[in-house]
PDB file of C-alpha atoms in Angstrom:
ATOM      1  CA  TYR Q 727     120.639  57.908  65.294  1.00 74.00           C
ATOM      2  CA  ILE Q 728     118.671  58.948  68.593  1.00 77.00           C
ATOM      3  CA  SER Q 729     119.054  55.543  70.000  1.00 76.00           C
ATOM      4  CA  ALA Q 730     122.759  55.397  69.345  1.00 70.00           C
ATOM      5  CA  GLY Q 731     123.233  58.801  70.735  1.00 75.00           C
ATOM      6  CA  ILE Q 732     121.436  57.914  73.972  1.00 74.00           C
ATOM      7  CA  ILE Q 733     123.542  54.618  74.243  1.00 76.00           C
ATOM      8  CA  GLY Q 734     126.733  56.550  73.575  1.00 69.00           C
ATOM      9  CA  LEU Q 735     125.765  59.124  76.100  1.00 73.00           C
ATOM     10  CA  LEU Q 736     125.059  56.439  78.867  1.00 71.00           C
ATOM     11  CA  ILE Q 737     128.326  54.836  78.042  1.00 67.00           C
ATOM     12  CA  LEU Q 738     130.200  58.281  78.313  1.00 61.00           C
ATOM     13  CA  VAL Q 739     128.478  58.751  81.731  1.00 58.00           C
ATOM     14  CA  PHE Q 740     129.473  55.346  82.935  1.00 60.00           C
ATOM     15  CA  LEU Q 741     133.056  55.786  81.713  1.00 54.00           C
ATOM     16  CA  VAL Q 742     133.316  59.107  83.584  1.00 50.00           C
ATOM     17  CA  ARG Q 743     131.999  57.709  86.795  1.00 56.00           C
ATOM     18  CA  PHE Q 744     134.212  54.607  86.447  1.00 50.00           C
ATOM     19  CA  ILE Q 745     137.311  56.949  85.969  1.00 51.00           C
ATOM     20  CA  ILE Q 746     136.470  59.108  88.969  1.00 53.00           C
ATOM     21  CA  SER Q 747     135.659  56.092  91.215  1.00 52.00           C
ATOM     22  CA  ASN Q 748     138.991  54.583  90.110  1.00 58.00           C
ATOM     23  CA  GLN Q 749     140.926  57.691  90.968  1.00 59.00           C
ATOM     24  CA  THR Q 750     139.474  57.797  94.515  1.00 70.00           C
ATOM     25  CA  THR Q 751     140.202  54.094  94.760  1.00 83.00           C
ATOM     26  CA  ASN Q 752     143.820  54.568  94.067  1.00 84.00           C
ATOM     27  CA  LYS Q 753     144.105  57.291  96.658  1.00 86.00           C
ATOM     28  CA  ILE Q 754     142.945  54.985  99.404  1.00 92.00           C
ATOM     29  CA  PRO Q 755     145.859  54.596 101.934  1.00 88.00           C
ATOM     30  CA  GLU Q 756     146.828  51.091 103.065  1.00 86.00           C
ATOM     31  CA  ILE Q 757     148.789  50.067 105.954  1.00 82.00           C
ATOM     32  CA  SER Q 758     151.591  47.965 104.786  1.00 75.00           C
ATOM     33  CA  ASN Q 759     152.063  46.068 108.055  1.00 75.00           C
ATOM     34  CA  ILE Q 760     149.300  45.336 110.267  1.00 74.00           C
ATOM     35  CA  SER Q 761     150.721  42.199 111.770  1.00 75.00           C
ATOM     36  CA  ASN Q 762     151.832  43.923 114.898  1.00 77.00           C
ATOM     37  CA  LEU Q 763     148.121  44.973 115.677  1.00 81.00           C
ATOM     38  CA  SER Q 764     145.738  42.588 117.575  1.00 86.00           C
ATOM     39  CA  ASN Q 765     143.515  40.225 115.404  1.00 89.00           C
ATOM     40  CA  ARG Q 766     140.475  42.120 115.993  1.00 90.00           C
ATOM     41  CA  VAL Q 767     141.892  45.231 114.930  1.00 88.00           C
ATOM     42  CA  GLN Q 768     143.303  43.594 111.943  1.00 88.00           C
ATOM     43  CA  GLU Q 769     139.938  42.371 111.066  1.00 91.00           C
ATOM     44  CA  GLN Q 770     138.446  45.765 111.428  1.00 91.00           C
ATOM     45  CA  ILE Q 771     141.050  47.378 109.091  1.00 91.00           C
ATOM     46  CA  SER Q 772     140.685  44.579 106.464  1.00 91.00           C
ATOM     47  CA  GLU Q 773     137.016  44.681 106.420  1.00 93.00           C
ATOM     48  CA  ALA Q 774     136.765  48.494 106.219  1.00 93.00           C
ATOM     49  CA  PHE Q 775     139.408  48.587 103.604  1.00 91.00           C
ATOM     50  CA  SER Q 776     137.711  46.059 101.463  1.00 91.00           C
ATOM     51  CA  LYS Q 777     134.395  48.009 101.698  1.00 93.00           C
ATOM     52  CA  ALA Q 778     136.090  51.219 100.713  1.00 93.00           C
ATOM     53  CA  ARG Q 779     137.948  49.689  97.779  1.00 91.00           C
ATOM     54  CA  SER Q 780     134.908  47.867  96.327  1.00 90.00           C
ATOM     55  CA  LYS Q 781     132.640  50.874  96.813  1.00 91.00           C
ATOM     56  CA  PRO Q 782     134.593  54.239  97.552  1.00 92.00           C
ATOM     57  CA  SER Q 783     131.498  56.014  98.963  1.00 93.00           C
ATOM     58  CA  ALA Q 784     131.852  58.904 101.606  1.00 94.00           C
ATOM     59  CA  ALA Q 785     130.450  56.654 104.201  1.00 95.00           C
ATOM     60  CA  ASN Q 786     132.858  53.746 103.559  1.00 95.00           C
ATOM     61  CA  LEU Q 787     135.858  55.919 103.137  1.00 96.00           C
ATOM     62  CA  GLY Q 788     134.933  57.880 106.353  1.00 95.00           C
ATOM     63  CA  MET Q 789     134.509  54.581 108.269  1.00 96.00           C
ATOM     64  CA  LEU Q 790     137.891  53.392 107.067  1.00 96.00           C
ATOM     65  CA  GLY Q 791     139.278  56.764 108.364  1.00 96.00           C
ATOM     66  CA  MET Q 792     137.597  56.007 111.853  1.00 96.00           C
ATOM     67  CA  VAL Q 793     139.129  52.590 111.954  1.00 95.00           C
ATOM     68  CA  TYR Q 794     142.476  53.969 111.187  1.00 94.00           C
ATOM     69  CA  HIS Q 795     141.964  56.822 113.650  1.00 95.00           C
ATOM     70  CA  SER Q 796     141.141  54.471 116.372  1.00 93.00           C
ATOM     71  CA  SER Q 797     144.033  52.234 115.808  1.00 91.00           C
ATOM     72  CA  ALA Q 798     146.511  55.230 115.911  1.00 91.00           C
ATOM     73  CA  ASN Q 799     147.138  55.266 112.180  1.00 92.00           C
ATOM     74  CA  TYR Q 800     146.599  59.030 112.031  1.00 94.00           C
ATOM     75  CA  SER Q 801     148.230  59.868 108.779  1.00 93.00           C
ATOM     76  CA  GLU Q 802     146.052  57.283 106.958  1.00 94.00           C
ATOM     77  CA  ALA Q 803     143.114  58.550 108.922  1.00 96.00           C
ATOM     78  CA  THR Q 804     143.489  62.182 107.627  1.00 96.00           C
ATOM     79  CA  ARG Q 805     143.807  61.019 104.122  1.00 95.00           C
ATOM     80  CA  CYS Q 806     140.513  58.909 104.416  1.00 96.00           C
ATOM     81  CA  TYR Q 807     138.622  61.785 106.066  1.00 97.00           C
ATOM     82  CA  LYS Q 808     139.643  64.089 103.192  1.00 96.00           C
ATOM     83  CA  LEU Q 809     138.613  61.688 100.565  1.00 95.00           C
ATOM     84  CA  ALA Q 810     135.198  61.229 102.358  1.00 95.00           C
ATOM     85  CA  ALA Q 811     134.814  65.044 102.536  1.00 95.00           C
ATOM     86  CA  GLN Q 812     135.505  65.370  98.865  1.00 93.00           C
ATOM     87  CA  LYS Q 813     133.277  62.670  98.011  1.00 92.00           C
ATOM     88  CA  ASP Q 814     130.217  64.236  99.733  1.00 91.00           C
ATOM     89  CA  ASN Q 815     130.837  67.776 100.220  1.00 91.00           C
ATOM     90  CA  SER Q 816     127.556  68.589 101.852  1.00 91.00           C
ATOM     91  CA  GLU Q 817     128.386  66.214 104.673  1.00 94.00           C
ATOM     92  CA  TRP Q 818     129.946  67.880 107.758  1.00 96.00           C
ATOM     93  CA  ILE Q 819     130.971  64.812 109.949  1.00 97.00           C
ATOM     94  CA  TRP Q 820     134.143  63.969 107.990  1.00 97.00           C
ATOM     95  CA  ASN Q 821     135.506  67.630 108.471  1.00 97.00           C
ATOM     96  CA  TYR Q 822     134.554  67.261 112.099  1.00 97.00           C
ATOM     97  CA  TYR Q 823     136.562  64.058 112.718  1.00 97.00           C
ATOM     98  CA  ASN Q 824     139.409  65.364 110.720  1.00 97.00           C
ATOM     99  CA  GLY Q 825     139.487  68.555 112.656  1.00 97.00           C
ATOM    100  CA  TYR Q 826     139.465  66.635 115.913  1.00 97.00           C
ATOM    101  CA  LEU Q 827     142.421  64.512 114.694  1.00 97.00           C
ATOM    102  CA  ASP Q 828     144.195  67.690 113.927  1.00 96.00           C
ATOM    103  CA  MET Q 829     143.610  69.033 117.264  1.00 95.00           C
ATOM    104  CA  GLU Q 830     144.777  65.855 118.800  1.00 94.00           C
ATOM    105  CA  MET Q 831     148.010  66.236 117.021  1.00 94.00           C
ATOM    106  CA  GLY Q 832     148.296  69.830 117.824  1.00 94.00           C
ATOM    107  CA  ASN Q 833     147.721  71.238 114.334  1.00 95.00           C
ATOM    108  CA  SER Q 834     145.638  74.244 115.194  1.00 95.00           C
ATOM    109  CA  ASP Q 835     145.675  75.640 111.615  1.00 95.00           C
ATOM    110  CA  LEU Q 836     144.338  72.760 110.046  1.00 96.00           C
ATOM    111  CA  ALA Q 837     141.984  72.062 112.836  1.00 97.00           C
ATOM    112  CA  MET Q 838     140.613  75.626 112.396  1.00 97.00           C
ATOM    113  CA  VAL Q 839     140.023  75.026 108.684  1.00 96.00           C
ATOM    114  CA  ASN Q 840     138.108  71.707 109.337  1.00 97.00           C
ATOM    115  CA  PHE Q 841     135.958  73.084 112.091  1.00 97.00           C
ATOM    116  CA  LEU Q 842     135.219  76.291 110.135  1.00 96.00           C
ATOM    117  CA  SER Q 843     134.069  74.136 107.336  1.00 96.00           C
ATOM    118  CA  VAL Q 844     131.664  72.167 109.772  1.00 97.00           C
ATOM    119  CA  THR Q 845     129.974  75.422 111.031  1.00 95.00           C
ATOM    120  CA  GLU Q 846     129.518  76.543 107.369  1.00 95.00           C
ATOM    121  CA  LYS Q 847     127.913  73.294 106.520  1.00 95.00           C
ATOM    122  CA  ASN Q 848     125.911  72.928 109.769  1.00 94.00           C
ATOM    123  CA  PRO Q 849     125.770  75.941 112.106  1.00 93.00           C
ATOM    124  CA  GLU Q 850     124.020  73.895 114.837  1.00 91.00           C
ATOM    125  CA  ILE Q 851     127.074  71.715 115.571  1.00 93.00           C
ATOM    126  CA  ASP Q 852     127.870  73.363 118.941  1.00 93.00           C
ATOM    127  CA  LEU Q 853     131.114  71.468 119.738  1.00 94.00           C
ATOM    128  CA  ALA Q 854     132.575  72.616 116.361  1.00 96.00           C
ATOM    129  CA  TRP Q 855     132.081  76.290 117.419  1.00 96.00           C
ATOM    130  CA  TYR Q 856     133.557  75.544 120.750  1.00 96.00           C
ATOM    131  CA  TYR Q 857     136.493  73.677 119.290  1.00 97.00           C
ATOM    132  CA  LEU Q 858     136.933  76.476 116.629  1.00 97.00           C
ATOM    133  CA  GLY Q 859     137.177  78.951 119.456  1.00 97.00           C
ATOM    134  CA  GLU Q 860     139.886  76.812 121.103  1.00 96.00           C
ATOM    135  CA  GLN Q 861     141.820  76.753 117.902  1.00 96.00           C
ATOM    136  CA  TYR Q 862     141.574  80.569 117.341  1.00 97.00           C
ATOM    137  CA  LYS Q 863     142.681  81.077 120.998  1.00 95.00           C
ATOM    138  CA  ASN Q 864     145.788  78.799 120.413  1.00 94.00           C
ATOM    139  CA  LEU Q 865     146.609  80.862 117.492  1.00 95.00           C
ATOM    140  CA  LYS Q 866     146.378  84.094 119.656  1.00 94.00           C
ATOM    141  CA  ASN Q 867     143.413  85.325 117.599  1.00 95.00           C
ATOM    142  CA  ASN Q 868     141.299  86.427 120.662  1.00 95.00           C
ATOM    143  CA  GLU Q 869     138.810  88.328 118.535  1.00 95.00           C
ATOM    144  CA  LEU Q 870     137.596  85.426 116.483  1.00 96.00           C
ATOM    145  CA  ALA Q 871     137.856  83.022 119.564  1.00 97.00           C
ATOM    146  CA  GLU Q 872     135.411  85.415 121.365  1.00 96.00           C
ATOM    147  CA  LYS Q 873     133.044  85.294 118.442  1.00 95.00           C
ATOM    148  CA  SER Q 874     133.077  81.495 118.298  1.00 96.00           C
ATOM    149  CA  PHE Q 875     132.455  81.201 122.069  1.00 96.00           C
ATOM    150  CA  ALA Q 876     129.908  84.015 122.034  1.00 94.00           C
ATOM    151  CA  HIS Q 877     128.004  82.096 119.273  1.00 93.00           C
ATOM    152  CA  ILE Q 878     127.024  79.224 121.654  1.00 91.00           C
ATOM    153  CA  LYS Q 879     127.164  81.284 124.907  1.00 80.00           C
ATOM    154  CA  SER Q 880     123.343  81.848 124.847  1.00 69.00           C
ATOM    155  CA  ILE Q 881     122.571  78.050 123.918  1.00 72.00           C
ATOM    156  CA  THR Q 882     120.893  76.372 126.858  1.00 58.00           C
ATOM    157  CA  ASN Q 883     117.900  74.563 125.358  1.00 61.00           C
ATOM    158  CA  ARG Q 884     119.515  72.520 122.478  1.00 62.00           C
ATOM    159  CA  VAL Q 885     117.842  69.095 122.299  1.00 62.00           C
ATOM    160  CA  ASN Q 886     120.305  66.279 121.973  1.00 62.00           C
ATOM    161  CA  PRO Q 887     119.481  63.535 119.547  1.00 61.00           C
ATOM    162  CA  GLU Q 888     118.285  60.290 120.978  1.00 66.00           C
ATOM    163  CA  ASN Q 889     121.223  58.298 119.992  1.00 68.00           C
ATOM    164  CA  ALA Q 890     123.774  60.812 121.618  1.00 67.00           C
ATOM    165  CA  THR Q 891     126.528  59.101 123.636  1.00 69.00           C
ATOM    166  CA  ARG Q 892     128.130  62.083 125.269  1.00 71.00           C
ATOM    167  CA  GLN Q 893     126.888  63.292 128.545  1.00 74.00           C
ATOM    168  CA  ASP Q 894     128.015  66.187 130.799  1.00 78.00           C
ATOM    169  CA  HIS Q 895     127.080  67.790 134.065  1.00 84.00           C
ATOM    170  CA  PHE Q 896     126.848  71.305 132.250  1.00 89.00           C
ATOM    171  CA  PRO Q 897     125.682  72.705 129.030  1.00 88.00           C
ATOM    172  CA  ILE Q 898     128.262  73.595 126.398  1.00 90.00           C
ATOM    173  CA  SER Q 899     127.155  77.169 126.843  1.00 91.00           C
ATOM    174  CA  THR Q 900     128.655  77.166 130.317  1.00 93.00           C
ATOM    175  CA  TYR Q 901     132.008  76.093 128.948  1.00 94.00           C
ATOM    176  CA  ALA Q 902     131.876  78.635 126.172  1.00 95.00           C
ATOM    177  CA  ASN Q 903     131.058  81.340 128.798  1.00 95.00           C
ATOM    178  CA  PHE Q 904     134.014  80.277 130.916  1.00 96.00           C
ATOM    179  CA  GLU Q 905     136.295  80.386 127.978  1.00 97.00           C
ATOM    180  CA  LEU Q 906     135.203  84.060 127.324  1.00 97.00           C
ATOM    181  CA  ALA Q 907     135.844  84.861 131.049  1.00 97.00           C
ATOM    182  CA  ARG Q 908     139.490  83.573 130.456  1.00 96.00           C
ATOM    183  CA  ILE Q 909     139.946  85.499 127.506  1.00 97.00           C
ATOM    184  CA  TYR Q 910     138.632  88.761 129.253  1.00 97.00           C
ATOM    185  CA  PHE Q 911     141.049  87.825 132.127  1.00 96.00           C
ATOM    186  CA  ASP Q 912     144.239  87.221 130.080  1.00 95.00           C
ATOM    187  CA  THR Q 913     143.587  90.564 128.022  1.00 95.00           C
ATOM    188  CA  GLY Q 914     143.220  92.673 131.144  1.00 94.00           C
ATOM    189  CA  ARG Q 915     139.455  93.027 131.113  1.00 96.00           C
ATOM    190  CA  THR Q 916     139.264  91.756 134.841  1.00 95.00           C
ATOM    191  CA  ASP Q 917     135.813  93.465 135.596  1.00 96.00           C
ATOM    192  CA  LEU Q 918     134.113  91.904 132.481  1.00 96.00           C
ATOM    193  CA  ALA Q 919     135.717  88.626 133.507  1.00 97.00           C
ATOM    194  CA  GLU Q 920     134.277  88.941 137.105  1.00 97.00           C
ATOM    195  CA  THR Q 921     130.861  89.550 135.756  1.00 97.00           C
ATOM    196  CA  THR Q 922     130.911  86.575 133.436  1.00 96.00           C
ATOM    197  CA  LEU Q 923     132.120  84.307 136.118  1.00 97.00           C
ATOM    198  CA  LYS Q 924     129.402  85.535 138.506  1.00 96.00           C
ATOM    199  CA  GLU Q 925     126.780  84.825 135.897  1.00 95.00           C
ATOM    200  CA  ILE Q 926     128.095  81.251 135.418  1.00 95.00           C
ATOM    201  CA  ILE Q 927     128.137  80.621 139.211  1.00 95.00           C
ATOM    202  CA  GLN Q 928     124.563  81.862 139.470  1.00 94.00           C
ATOM    203  CA  SER Q 929     123.283  79.441 137.013  1.00 90.00           C
ATOM    204  CA  ASN Q 930     125.579  76.507 137.823  1.00 91.00           C
ATOM    205  CA  THR Q 931     126.944  76.647 141.460  1.00 93.00           C
ATOM    206  CA  LEU Q 932     128.900  73.554 141.086  1.00 94.00           C
ATOM    207  CA  PHE Q 933     131.304  74.663 138.078  1.00 95.00           C
ATOM    208  CA  GLY Q 934     134.394  74.602 139.995  1.00 95.00           C
ATOM    209  CA  PRO Q 935     136.728  76.334 137.525  1.00 95.00           C
ATOM    210  CA  SER Q 936     134.740  79.571 137.875  1.00 97.00           C
ATOM    211  CA  TYR Q 937     135.530  79.950 141.617  1.00 97.00           C
ATOM    212  CA  LYS Q 938     139.355  79.265 141.015  1.00 96.00           C
ATOM    213  CA  LEU Q 939     139.513  81.941 138.198  1.00 97.00           C
ATOM    214  CA  LEU Q 940     137.297  84.347 140.325  1.00 96.00           C
ATOM    215  CA  GLY Q 941     139.614  83.920 143.374  1.00 96.00           C
ATOM    216  CA  SER Q 942     142.595  84.886 140.956  1.00 95.00           C
ATOM    217  CA  ILE Q 943     140.811  88.030 140.115  1.00 96.00           C
ATOM    218  CA  TYR Q 944     139.955  88.970 143.727  1.00 96.00           C
ATOM    219  CA  ASN Q 945     143.538  88.192 144.733  1.00 94.00           C
ATOM    220  CA  LEU Q 946     144.777  90.615 141.924  1.00 93.00           C
ATOM    221  CA  LYS Q 947     142.479  93.286 143.291  1.00 92.00           C
ATOM    222  CA  GLY Q 948     143.887  92.826 146.708  1.00 94.00           C
ATOM    223  CA  ASP Q 949     140.762  91.310 148.146  1.00 92.00           C
ATOM    224  CA  THR Q 950     142.089  88.536 150.090  1.00 89.00           C
ATOM    225  CA  THR Q 951     138.862  87.987 152.049  1.00 89.00           C
TER     226      THR Q 951
END
């Protein structure tokens, strides 16, 4: 009886996993006609699709989403990113890519939800905080935009991973500080905007946008010199 019970339990677990996996597989989007794409892109899509179908793991589903994303199949990419995020709820990267895709398509509401999910799963993803602030700003929610930008304002010594491919002349805290200055300026707090811009220039003398906005503030005050 004990052996039969164990075998029955194992069969039940296997069936449940099979049903869940099959449900995910049936939701994987497929492009009906890829003949108008280059041969190399067709190969990429076919290979990624086959892997996702045979093993619908979060990594394979997300990779298929990336292939769709890069080949401008945005609707299919979004669906793959969502499936990947559902498959591994602890992983932040698929929400990040989905949020970036939403941002590219001008869907600030959806992008905000995805970037907010990223910051909850991993608060150290500074670009997610920055993009989240941008979406709040687009949605005219300056209070939450300020909080998002202020979160990364003081970050100056974050160590990038060894495999990082993105390089910039200025730290992300400088961009966040500048966005704060723009919000202060747009909401009539010109003195605070001026102080913030001077802080940026003091630490980054080559950050050109600060001079332009600072010039606008001086012009508004009548200080033409």
